[in-house]
PDB file of C-alpha atoms in Angstrom:
ATOM      1  CA  MET A  19     -11.848  19.472   6.249  1.00 87.00           C
ATOM      2  CA  LYS A  20      -9.803  22.750   5.267  1.00 89.00           C
ATOM      3  CA  ASN A  21      -6.358  23.881   6.432  1.00 92.00           C
ATOM      4  CA  ILE A  22      -4.154  27.021   6.110  1.00 93.00           C
ATOM      5  CA  LEU A  23      -1.038  24.541   6.281  1.00 94.00           C
ATOM      6  CA  LYS A  24       0.257  25.902   2.977  1.00 94.00           C
ATOM      7  CA  VAL A  25      -0.287  29.712   4.074  1.00 94.00           C
ATOM      8  CA  GLU A  26       1.151  28.854   7.565  1.00 94.00           C
ATOM      9  CA  ARG A  27       4.251  26.859   5.999  1.00 95.00           C
ATOM     10  CA  ALA A  28       4.923  29.570   3.557  1.00 95.00           C
ATOM     11  CA  ARG A  29       4.851  32.240   6.428  1.00 94.00           C
ATOM     12  CA  HIS A  30       7.330  30.170   8.207  1.00 94.00           C
ATOM     13  CA  ASN A  31       9.379  29.768   4.978  1.00 95.00           C
ATOM     14  CA  MET A  32       9.195  26.095   5.124  1.00 95.00           C
ATOM     15  CA  THR A  33       9.639  23.870   2.235  1.00 96.00           C
ATOM     16  CA  GLN A  34       6.972  20.531   2.668  1.00 96.00           C
ATOM     17  CA  GLN A  35      10.107  18.647   3.204  1.00 96.00           C
ATOM     18  CA  ASP A  36      11.401  20.763   5.827  1.00 95.00           C
ATOM     19  CA  LEU A  37       7.854  20.617   7.720  1.00 96.00           C
ATOM     20  CA  ALA A  38       7.847  16.506   6.898  1.00 96.00           C
ATOM     21  CA  ASP A  39      11.538  16.257   8.686  1.00 94.00           C
ATOM     22  CA  LYS A  40      10.309  18.201  11.527  1.00 94.00           C
ATOM     23  CA  ILE A  41       7.333  16.039  12.568  1.00 95.00           C
ATOM     24  CA  GLY A  42       8.359  12.782  11.217  1.00 93.00           C
ATOM     25  CA  VAL A  43       6.447  11.930   8.433  1.00 95.00           C
ATOM     26  CA  SER A  44       6.733  12.037   4.638  1.00 94.00           C
ATOM     27  CA  ARG A  45       7.127  14.868   1.993  1.00 94.00           C
ATOM     28  CA  GLN A  46       3.800  13.298   0.594  1.00 93.00           C
ATOM     29  CA  THR A  47       1.689  13.148   3.472  1.00 95.00           C
ATOM     30  CA  ILE A  48       2.270  16.850   3.925  1.00 96.00           C
ATOM     31  CA  ASN A  49       1.046  17.400   0.395  1.00 95.00           C
ATOM     32  CA  SER A  50      -2.039  15.409   0.859  1.00 94.00           C
ATOM     33  CA  ILE A  51      -2.854  17.299   3.695  1.00 95.00           C
ATOM     34  CA  GLU A  52      -2.391  20.754   2.089  1.00 95.00           C
ATOM     35  CA  SER A  53      -4.469  19.434  -0.863  1.00 93.00           C
ATOM     36  CA  ASN A  54      -7.367  18.300   1.425  1.00 90.00           C
ATOM     37  CA  ARG A  55      -6.892  14.384   0.476  1.00 91.00           C
ATOM     38  CA  TYR A  56      -5.886  13.193   3.539  1.00 93.00           C
ATOM     39  CA  VAL A  57      -7.191  14.117   7.090  1.00 93.00           C
ATOM     40  CA  PRO A  58      -4.327  13.867   9.684  1.00 95.00           C
ATOM     41  CA  SER A  59      -4.904  12.280  12.998  1.00 95.00           C
ATOM     42  CA  THR A  60      -5.419  14.259  15.925  1.00 94.00           C
ATOM     43  CA  VAL A  61      -1.893  13.483  17.395  1.00 94.00           C
ATOM     44  CA  LEU A  62      -0.546  14.768  13.897  1.00 95.00           C
ATOM     45  CA  ALA A  63      -2.515  18.109  13.683  1.00 96.00           C
ATOM     46  CA  LEU A  64      -1.518  18.714  17.242  1.00 96.00           C
ATOM     47  CA  LYS A  65       1.913  18.101  16.060  1.00 95.00           C
ATOM     48  CA  ILE A  66       1.815  20.422  13.247  1.00 96.00           C
ATOM     49  CA  SER A  67      -0.283  23.181  15.245  1.00 95.00           C
ATOM     50  CA  GLU A  68       2.227  23.327  17.931  1.00 95.00           C
ATOM     51  CA  LEU A  69       5.167  23.572  15.569  1.00 95.00           C
ATOM     52  CA  PHE A  70       3.093  26.733  14.242  1.00 95.00           C
ATOM     53  CA  GLY A  71       2.404  27.873  17.666  1.00 94.00           C
ATOM     54  CA  LEU A  72      -1.439  28.147  16.599  1.00 94.00           C
ATOM     55  CA  SER A  73      -4.274  25.789  18.010  1.00 94.00           C
ATOM     56  CA  VAL A  74      -5.713  22.907  15.936  1.00 94.00           C
ATOM     57  CA  ASN A  75      -8.815  24.951  15.330  1.00 93.00           C
ATOM     58  CA  GLU A  76      -7.016  27.750  13.947  1.00 93.00           C
ATOM     59  CA  LEU A  77      -4.992  25.578  11.515  1.00 94.00           C
ATOM     60  CA  PHE A  78      -8.036  23.014  10.756  1.00 94.00           C
ATOM     61  CA  GLU A  79     -11.495  23.884   9.817  1.00 91.00           C
ATOM     62  CA  LEU A  80     -14.718  21.740   9.238  1.00 90.00           C
ATOM     63  CA  ASP A  81     -16.100  21.806   5.680  1.00 85.00           C
ATOM     64  CA  GLU A  82     -19.775  21.966   4.988  1.00 82.00           C
ATOM     65  CA  ASP A  83     -19.678  18.254   3.747  1.00 80.00           C
ATOM     66  CA  ASP A  84     -18.043  17.107   7.078  1.00 78.00           C
TER      67      ASP A  84
ATOM     68  CA  MET B  26       9.654  15.644  16.210  1.00 54.00           C
ATOM     69  CA  GLU B  27      10.541  11.690  15.977  1.00 50.00           C
ATOM     70  CA  SER B  28       7.640   9.959  14.557  1.00 55.00           C
ATOM     71  CA  ASN B  29       6.535   6.680  16.568  1.00 58.00           C
ATOM     72  CA  TYR B  30       5.631   4.724  13.589  1.00 57.00           C
ATOM     73  CA  ASN B  31       8.897   3.165  12.668  1.00 54.00           C
ATOM     74  CA  LYS B  32       9.423   1.950  16.017  1.00 58.00           C
ATOM     75  CA  LYS B  33       5.770   0.873  16.606  1.00 63.00           C
ATOM     76  CA  SER B  34       5.049  -1.261  13.064  1.00 69.00           C
ATOM     77  CA  VAL B  35       6.544  -4.864  13.001  1.00 84.00           C
ATOM     78  CA  LEU B  36       7.801  -4.722   9.384  1.00 90.00           C
ATOM     79  CA  LEU B  37      10.357  -5.831   7.177  1.00 93.00           C
ATOM     80  CA  PRO B  38      13.447  -3.756   6.562  1.00 94.00           C
ATOM     81  CA  HIS B  39      12.874  -1.412   3.221  1.00 93.00           C
ATOM     82  CA  ASN B  40      15.389  -3.151   0.968  1.00 94.00           C
ATOM     83  CA  MET B  41      13.191  -6.467   1.394  1.00 95.00           C
ATOM     84  CA  LYS B  42      11.275  -4.995  -1.119  1.00 95.00           C
ATOM     85  CA  LEU B  43      13.742  -5.559  -3.919  1.00 96.00           C
ATOM     86  CA  ILE B  44      14.526  -8.894  -2.706  1.00 97.00           C
ATOM     87  CA  GLY B  45      10.864  -9.837  -2.750  1.00 97.00           C
ATOM     88  CA  ILE B  46      10.511  -8.504  -6.500  1.00 97.00           C
ATOM     89  CA  ILE B  47      13.678 -10.522  -7.370  1.00 97.00           C
ATOM     90  CA  ILE B  48      12.048 -13.648  -5.718  1.00 97.00           C
ATOM     91  CA  SER B  49       8.784 -13.135  -7.488  1.00 96.00           C
ATOM     92  CA  ALA B  50      10.449 -12.351 -10.732  1.00 96.00           C
ATOM     93  CA  LEU B  51      12.520 -15.382 -10.286  1.00 96.00           C
ATOM     94  CA  ALA B  52      10.061 -18.227  -9.558  1.00 95.00           C
ATOM     95  CA  PHE B  53       8.061 -16.869 -12.258  1.00 94.00           C
ATOM     96  CA  VAL B  54      10.756 -16.898 -15.037  1.00 95.00           C
ATOM     97  CA  ILE B  55      11.851 -20.336 -13.819  1.00 92.00           C
ATOM     98  CA  GLY B  56       8.425 -21.508 -13.329  1.00 90.00           C
ATOM     99  CA  VAL B  57       7.340 -20.585 -17.070  1.00 89.00           C
ATOM    100  CA  ALA B  58      10.618 -21.925 -18.417  1.00 89.00           C
ATOM    101  CA  ILE B  59      10.343 -25.342 -16.958  1.00 86.00           C
ATOM    102  CA  LYS B  60       6.755 -25.478 -17.836  1.00 82.00           C
ATOM    103  CA  ALA B  61       7.850 -24.516 -21.197  1.00 83.00           C
ATOM    104  CA  LYS B  62      10.477 -27.171 -21.679  1.00 82.00           C
ATOM    105  CA  ASN B  63       8.338 -30.070 -20.396  1.00 77.00           C
ATOM    106  CA  ALA B  64       5.097 -29.415 -21.405  1.00 70.00           C
ATOM    107  CA  GLU B  65       3.392 -32.689 -20.901  1.00 72.00           C
ATOM    108  CA  SER B  66       5.242 -33.281 -17.755  1.00 71.00           C
ATOM    109  CA  GLU B  67       3.580 -35.415 -15.064  1.00 74.00           C
ATOM    110  CA  ASN B  68       4.739 -32.830 -12.430  1.00 77.00           C
ATOM    111  CA  SER B  69       3.042 -29.933 -13.948  1.00 79.00           C
ATOM    112  CA  ASP B  70       1.057 -29.788 -10.559  1.00 82.00           C
ATOM    113  CA  LEU B  71       4.495 -29.418  -8.678  1.00 86.00           C
ATOM    114  CA  ILE B  72       5.568 -27.053 -10.902  1.00 87.00           C
ATOM    115  CA  ALA B  73       2.754 -24.853 -10.317  1.00 87.00           C
ATOM    116  CA  LEU B  74       3.073 -25.250  -6.608  1.00 89.00           C
ATOM    117  CA  PHE B  75       6.855 -24.200  -6.296  1.00 91.00           C
ATOM    118  CA  THR B  76       6.045 -21.466  -8.977  1.00 93.00           C
ATOM    119  CA  TYR B  77       3.256 -19.995  -6.869  1.00 93.00           C
ATOM    120  CA  THR B  78       5.166 -20.517  -3.613  1.00 95.00           C
ATOM    121  CA  GLY B  79       8.097 -18.615  -4.792  1.00 96.00           C
ATOM    122  CA  MET B  80       5.938 -15.632  -6.035  1.00 96.00           C
ATOM    123  CA  ILE B  81       3.765 -15.651  -2.886  1.00 97.00           C
ATOM    124  CA  LEU B  82       7.057 -15.532  -1.006  1.00 97.00           C
ATOM    125  CA  GLY B  83       8.340 -12.686  -3.264  1.00 97.00           C
ATOM    126  CA  LEU B  84       5.199 -10.359  -2.842  1.00 97.00           C
ATOM    127  CA  LEU B  85       4.757 -11.165   1.000  1.00 97.00           C
ATOM    128  CA  PHE B  86       8.000 -10.022   1.375  1.00 97.00           C
ATOM    129  CA  VAL B  87       7.420  -6.785  -0.923  1.00 97.00           C
ATOM    130  CA  SER B  88       3.828  -6.315   1.055  1.00 96.00           C
ATOM    131  CA  LEU B  89       5.703  -6.696   4.380  1.00 95.00           C
ATOM    132  CA  SER B  90       8.487  -4.511   3.936  1.00 96.00           C
ATOM    133  CA  ARG B  91       9.033  -0.932   5.327  1.00 93.00           C
ATOM    134  CA  GLU B  92       8.576   2.335   3.333  1.00 93.00           C
ATOM    135  CA  LYS B  93      11.202   4.994   3.279  1.00 90.00           C
ATOM    136  CA  VAL B  94       9.383   7.164   5.561  1.00 90.00           C
ATOM    137  CA  GLU B  95       6.618   4.930   7.348  1.00 91.00           C
ATOM    138  CA  ASP B  96       3.874   7.344   8.826  1.00 93.00           C
ATOM    139  CA  GLU B  97      -0.139   7.138   9.505  1.00 94.00           C
ATOM    140  CA  ARG B  98      -0.776   7.998   5.745  1.00 95.00           C
ATOM    141  CA  VAL B  99       0.847   4.818   4.953  1.00 94.00           C
ATOM    142  CA  ASP B 100      -0.706   2.755   7.292  1.00 93.00           C
ATOM    143  CA  ARG B 101      -4.018   3.895   5.754  1.00 94.00           C
ATOM    144  CA  LEU B 102      -3.304   3.393   2.239  1.00 96.00           C
ATOM    145  CA  ARG B 103      -2.077  -0.273   3.560  1.00 96.00           C
ATOM    146  CA  ALA B 104      -5.401  -0.969   4.947  1.00 96.00           C
ATOM    147  CA  GLN B 105      -7.344   0.549   2.010  1.00 96.00           C
ATOM    148  CA  SER B 106      -5.477  -1.757  -0.207  1.00 97.00           C
ATOM    149  CA  MET B 107      -5.670  -4.706   2.137  1.00 97.00           C
ATOM    150  CA  GLN B 108      -9.445  -4.064   2.119  1.00 97.00           C
ATOM    151  CA  PHE B 109      -9.711  -3.730  -1.967  1.00 97.00           C
ATOM    152  CA  ALA B 110      -7.710  -6.822  -2.293  1.00 97.00           C
ATOM    153  CA  PHE B 111      -9.799  -8.904   0.088  1.00 96.00           C
ATOM    154  CA  VAL B 112     -13.193  -7.679  -1.631  1.00 97.00           C
ATOM    155  CA  PHE B 113     -11.662  -8.316  -4.965  1.00 96.00           C
ATOM    156  CA  ALA B 114     -10.285 -11.921  -4.032  1.00 94.00           C
ATOM    157  CA  ALA B 115     -14.030 -12.703  -2.872  1.00 94.00           C
ATOM    158  CA  ILE B 116     -15.724 -11.207  -5.690  1.00 94.00           C
ATOM    159  CA  SER B 117     -13.166 -13.220  -8.145  1.00 92.00           C
ATOM    160  CA  THR B 118     -13.419 -16.601  -6.330  1.00 91.00           C
ATOM    161  CA  ILE B 119     -17.258 -16.350  -6.830  1.00 91.00           C
ATOM    162  CA  ILE B 120     -17.427 -14.921 -10.294  1.00 91.00           C
ATOM    163  CA  ARG B 121     -14.613 -17.006 -11.964  1.00 88.00           C
ATOM    164  CA  PRO B 122     -16.766 -20.496 -11.796  1.00 88.00           C
ATOM    165  CA  MET B 123     -19.561 -18.848 -13.435  1.00 88.00           C
ATOM    166  CA  ILE B 124     -17.631 -17.388 -16.098  1.00 89.00           C
ATOM    167  CA  ASP B 125     -16.067 -21.159 -16.671  1.00 86.00           C
ATOM    168  CA  LEU B 126     -20.031 -22.089 -16.685  1.00 87.00           C
ATOM    169  CA  ILE B 127     -21.020 -19.398 -19.364  1.00 88.00           C
ATOM    170  CA  PHE B 128     -18.410 -20.265 -21.676  1.00 86.00           C
ATOM    171  CA  GLY B 129     -18.678 -23.999 -21.306  1.00 81.00           C
ATOM    172  CA  ASP B 130     -15.185 -24.699 -19.585  1.00 81.00           C
ATOM    173  CA  PRO B 131     -14.864 -27.283 -17.016  1.00 82.00           C
ATOM    174  CA  VAL B 132     -15.989 -25.575 -13.453  1.00 81.00           C
ATOM    175  CA  GLU B 133     -13.300 -25.958 -10.991  1.00 80.00           C
ATOM    176  CA  MET B 134     -12.979 -24.715  -7.587  1.00 80.00           C
ATOM    177  CA  GLU B 135     -10.268 -22.011  -6.812  1.00 78.00           C
ATOM    178  CA  GLN B 136      -7.201 -23.106  -5.475  1.00 85.00           C
ATOM    179  CA  ALA B 137      -5.570 -21.443  -2.216  1.00 89.00           C
ATOM    180  CA  HIS B 138      -2.560 -20.682  -3.792  1.00 90.00           C
ATOM    181  CA  SER B 139      -3.907 -18.685  -6.753  1.00 91.00           C
ATOM    182  CA  VAL B 140      -6.410 -16.412  -4.546  1.00 93.00           C
ATOM    183  CA  VAL B 141      -3.466 -15.730  -2.214  1.00 95.00           C
ATOM    184  CA  PHE B 142      -1.282 -15.176  -4.852  1.00 95.00           C
ATOM    185  CA  MET B 143      -4.058 -12.887  -6.501  1.00 95.00           C
ATOM    186  CA  MET B 144      -4.916 -10.860  -3.268  1.00 96.00           C
ATOM    187  CA  LEU B 145      -0.936  -9.918  -2.779  1.00 97.00           C
ATOM    188  CA  LEU B 146      -0.809  -9.112  -6.370  1.00 96.00           C
ATOM    189  CA  VAL B 147      -3.945  -7.058  -6.119  1.00 97.00           C
ATOM    190  CA  TYR B 148      -2.745  -5.286  -2.734  1.00 97.00           C
ATOM    191  CA  ASN B 149       1.021  -4.557  -3.797  1.00 97.00           C
ATOM    192  CA  ILE B 150      -0.569  -2.931  -7.209  1.00 97.00           C
ATOM    193  CA  PHE B 151      -3.445  -0.978  -5.207  1.00 96.00           C
ATOM    194  CA  PHE B 152      -1.281   0.265  -2.896  1.00 96.00           C
ATOM    195  CA  LEU B 153       1.211   1.459  -5.522  1.00 95.00           C
ATOM    196  CA  PHE B 154      -1.226   3.386  -7.148  1.00 95.00           C
ATOM    197  CA  LEU B 155      -2.506   5.044  -3.980  1.00 93.00           C
ATOM    198  CA  LYS B 156       0.791   5.825  -2.748  1.00 91.00           C
ATOM    199  CA  LYS B 157       1.831   7.533  -6.533  1.00 87.00           C
ATOM    200  CA  ARG B 158      -1.871   9.066  -6.331  1.00 82.00           C
ATOM    201  CA  GLY B 159      -0.681  10.720  -3.277  1.00 70.00           C
TER     202      GLY B 159
END
């Protein structure tokens, strides 16, 4: 699954740690999501998209392999 | 937004990780020292039992202690590590007697203490590896 988390984070001028603190996860988790090593749960995806004022579909996109 | 993970998971406090490492290391050092001093002791089984018990207790504390930030990714890493440790212990339990047979060593059944110790050790190493890998 692909995502535009890094772009949105940069657009909101946030560090990985800022985002991690806001949604209650570790910085490593944000890093893993951004580099597509970890697919977040629905709850976490909803939390992130809500924070950026986007829908989950806008933030996350299915890959060809999915 | 506050995560529910810290409230949900039944884990030991984070500082128990260090205490667990100290218990394991102490058990190992004391066990080896006693064994070295009394190499031919009749109580060697008892020494091994206490050494393994101490190391297992320490490793259990390490594996059950909370991370600084406990979230869903850590939960998944724990599950992956547990799965790997379980399969590793099962395969090792099957293979080790075969290796003894091949090399002509006396074949013995795996003792519960050594299997549990190996599982906990592999679990903790694999969990640490996955955590560092990101």
